[in-house]
XYZ file of C-alpha atoms in Angstrom:
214
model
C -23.928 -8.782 -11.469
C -23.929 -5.300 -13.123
C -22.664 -4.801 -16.871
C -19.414 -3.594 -17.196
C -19.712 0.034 -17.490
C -18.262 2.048 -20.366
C -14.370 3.689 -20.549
C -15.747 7.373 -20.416
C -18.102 6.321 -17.580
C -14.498 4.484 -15.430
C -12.568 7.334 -16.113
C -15.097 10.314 -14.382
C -15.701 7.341 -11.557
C -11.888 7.508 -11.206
C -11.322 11.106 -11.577
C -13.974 11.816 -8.693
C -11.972 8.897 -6.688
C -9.183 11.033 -7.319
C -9.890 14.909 -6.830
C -11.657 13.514 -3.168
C -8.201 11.509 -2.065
C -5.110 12.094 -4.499
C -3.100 9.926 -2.319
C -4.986 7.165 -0.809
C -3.087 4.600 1.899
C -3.610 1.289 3.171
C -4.807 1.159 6.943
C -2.427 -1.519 8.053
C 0.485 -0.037 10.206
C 3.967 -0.828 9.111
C 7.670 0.137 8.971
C 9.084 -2.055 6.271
C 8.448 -4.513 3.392
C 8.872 -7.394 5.898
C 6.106 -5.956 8.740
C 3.662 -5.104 5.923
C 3.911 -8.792 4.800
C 3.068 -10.035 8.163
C 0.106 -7.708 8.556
C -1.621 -8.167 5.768
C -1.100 -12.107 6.669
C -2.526 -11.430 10.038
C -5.368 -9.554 8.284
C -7.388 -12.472 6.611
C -10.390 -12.251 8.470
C -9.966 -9.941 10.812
C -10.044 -5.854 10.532
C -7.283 -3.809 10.013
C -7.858 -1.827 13.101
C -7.310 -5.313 14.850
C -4.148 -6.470 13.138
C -2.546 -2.616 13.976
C -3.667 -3.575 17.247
C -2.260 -6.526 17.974
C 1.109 -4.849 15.760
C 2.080 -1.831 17.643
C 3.639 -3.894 20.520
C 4.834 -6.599 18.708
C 6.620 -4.667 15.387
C 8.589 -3.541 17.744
C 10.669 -6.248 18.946
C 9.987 -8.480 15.415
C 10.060 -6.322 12.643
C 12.523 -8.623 10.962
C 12.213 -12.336 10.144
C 15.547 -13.105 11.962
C 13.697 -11.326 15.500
C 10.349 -13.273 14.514
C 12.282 -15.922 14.523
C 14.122 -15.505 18.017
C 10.066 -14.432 19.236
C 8.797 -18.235 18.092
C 5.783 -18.965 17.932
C 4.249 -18.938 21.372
C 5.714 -15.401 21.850
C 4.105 -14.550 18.762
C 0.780 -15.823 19.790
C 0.895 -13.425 22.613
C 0.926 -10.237 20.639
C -1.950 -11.489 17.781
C -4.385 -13.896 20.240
C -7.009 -11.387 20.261
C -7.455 -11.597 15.863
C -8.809 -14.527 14.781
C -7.321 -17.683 13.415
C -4.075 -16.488 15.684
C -2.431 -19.493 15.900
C -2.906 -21.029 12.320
C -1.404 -17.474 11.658
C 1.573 -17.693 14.138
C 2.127 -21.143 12.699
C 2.672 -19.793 8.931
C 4.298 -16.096 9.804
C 7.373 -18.617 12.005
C 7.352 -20.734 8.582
C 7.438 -17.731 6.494
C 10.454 -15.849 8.403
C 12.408 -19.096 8.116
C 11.796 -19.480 4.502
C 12.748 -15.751 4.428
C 15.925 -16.210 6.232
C 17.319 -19.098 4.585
C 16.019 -18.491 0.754
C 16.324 -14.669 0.700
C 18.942 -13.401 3.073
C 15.796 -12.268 5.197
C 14.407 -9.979 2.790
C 10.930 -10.117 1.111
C 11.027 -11.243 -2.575
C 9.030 -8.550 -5.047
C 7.706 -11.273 -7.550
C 4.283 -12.832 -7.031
C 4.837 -16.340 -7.515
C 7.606 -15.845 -4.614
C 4.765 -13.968 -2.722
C 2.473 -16.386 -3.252
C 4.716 -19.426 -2.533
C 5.365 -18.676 1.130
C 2.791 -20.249 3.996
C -0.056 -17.969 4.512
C 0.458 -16.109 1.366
C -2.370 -15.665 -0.943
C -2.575 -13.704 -3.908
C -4.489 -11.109 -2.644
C -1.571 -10.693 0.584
C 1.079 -10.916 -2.301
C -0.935 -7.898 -4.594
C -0.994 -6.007 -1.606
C 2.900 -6.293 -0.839
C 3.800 -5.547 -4.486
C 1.099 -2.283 -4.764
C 2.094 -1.008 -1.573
C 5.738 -1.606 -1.226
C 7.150 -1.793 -4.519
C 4.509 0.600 -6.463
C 3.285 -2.157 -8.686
C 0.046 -1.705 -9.751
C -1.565 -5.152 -8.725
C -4.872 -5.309 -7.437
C -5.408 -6.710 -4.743
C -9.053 -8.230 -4.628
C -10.971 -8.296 -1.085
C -14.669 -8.218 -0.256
C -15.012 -4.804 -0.550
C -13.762 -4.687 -4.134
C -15.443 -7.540 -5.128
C -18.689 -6.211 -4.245
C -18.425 -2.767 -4.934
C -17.127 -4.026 -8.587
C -20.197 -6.192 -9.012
C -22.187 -4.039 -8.142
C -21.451 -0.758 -9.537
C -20.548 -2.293 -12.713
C -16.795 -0.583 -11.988
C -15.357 -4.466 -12.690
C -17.808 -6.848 -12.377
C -16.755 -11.037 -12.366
C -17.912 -14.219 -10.726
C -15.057 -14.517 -8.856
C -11.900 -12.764 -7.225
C -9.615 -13.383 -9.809
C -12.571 -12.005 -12.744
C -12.718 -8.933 -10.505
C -8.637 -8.478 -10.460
C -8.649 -8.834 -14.402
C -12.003 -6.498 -15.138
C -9.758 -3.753 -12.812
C -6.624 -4.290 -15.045
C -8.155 -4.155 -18.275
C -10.728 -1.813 -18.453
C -9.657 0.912 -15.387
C -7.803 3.627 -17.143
C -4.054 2.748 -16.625
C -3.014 6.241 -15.094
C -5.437 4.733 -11.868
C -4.051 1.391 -11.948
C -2.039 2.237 -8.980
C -4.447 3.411 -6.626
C -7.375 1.325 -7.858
C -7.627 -0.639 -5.685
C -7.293 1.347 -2.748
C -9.902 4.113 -3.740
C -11.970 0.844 -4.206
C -11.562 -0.685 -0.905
C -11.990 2.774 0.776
C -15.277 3.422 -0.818
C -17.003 -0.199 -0.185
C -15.662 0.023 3.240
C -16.804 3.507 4.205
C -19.495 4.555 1.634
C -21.088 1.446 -0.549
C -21.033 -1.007 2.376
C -22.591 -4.392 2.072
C -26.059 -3.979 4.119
C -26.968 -0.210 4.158
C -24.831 1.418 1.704
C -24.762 5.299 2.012
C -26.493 5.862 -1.491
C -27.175 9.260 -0.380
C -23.823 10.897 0.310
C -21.749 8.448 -2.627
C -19.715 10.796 -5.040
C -20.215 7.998 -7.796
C -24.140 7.557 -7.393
C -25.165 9.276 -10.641
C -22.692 6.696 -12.388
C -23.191 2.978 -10.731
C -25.507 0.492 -12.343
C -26.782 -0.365 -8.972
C -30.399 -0.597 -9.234
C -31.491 -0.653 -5.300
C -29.973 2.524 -4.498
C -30.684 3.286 -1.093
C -31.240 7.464 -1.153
């Protein structure tokens, strides 16, 4: 695990993260709160290009809990078979959309421990929701993050939940909302886990990590 690097040293890390994508998204397709729920649900191990796979036919005829519900969940296991854990995931996306319908007039509740409460909903799912959605800036921890932040020093922690609280309290708080997406983006694309692109990183000059590949 890397120190924790410096406030001046997070800010020009964030401010390159910035000028190269001002806006950054998340890669899982959606049209509302409810359909960005179920696809980050879908998305525990599997990719995102998977999920929006398995999602463009089926947001179509479910993107509500009430039309999940009249799907059920053999109809949903159709649409998601080819992702993996797809019918543990059916399973807890029929229990969600009934909890939905009968505890919050079918809508999606913005408050974590709500989040977090309904069957296949983690914290990280429930971060995602409220950053995405509701412009919260929650940070939702995944492998990428977690080992980009260990080892660049950017947030480093033993666990998921040390990495979440190293990004809220010492990333400047005019990047809180996109932290965790420029994060993501960059362990995904550039500092990947077995041959990261040391060469070509905008950030290399700044991370602590001492087996730079270049």
């Amino acid at each position: 695990m890397a120190r924790q690097l410096p406030y001046p040293i997070l800010r020009e890390i964030f401010d390159r993260f910035q000028a190269a994508e001002p806006e950054p998204k998340g890669e899982l397709d959606h049209v509302n709160a409810y359909t960005l729920l179920v696809a980050v649900a879908l998305s525990a191990q599997a990719t995102d290009a998977g999920v929006n796979k398995t999602t463009r036919d089926l947001f179509p005829i479910a993107d509500t809990p009430q039309k999940m519900l009249a799907l059920g969940e053999e109809g949903l296991i159709e649409h998601i078979k080819t992702i993996g854990l797809y019918r543990n995931k059916a399973r807890n996306v029929i229990k969600m959309a009934k909890i939905l319908v009968e505890e919050y007039g079918g809508e999606v509740p913005n408050s974590r421990a709500a989040l977090q409460a309904l069957p296949g909903v983690g914290r990280k799912t429930a971060n995602v929701v409220l950053n995405m959605w509701w412009g919260f800036p929650a940070q939702a921890v995944d492998t990428h993050i977690f080992r980009l932040g260990n080892r660049a020093g950017i947030a480093p922690g033993k666990d998921v939940v040390a990495v979440e609280r190293a990004i809220e309290d010492n990333i400047p708080v005019d990047f809180q909302l996109h932290a965790h997406h420029w994060m993501i983006l960059h362990g995904r694309y550039v500092c990947t886990a077995r041959k990261p692109k040391c060469g070509t990183c905008l950030i290399r000059d700044l991370c602590e990590f001492e087996e730079k590949v270049l």
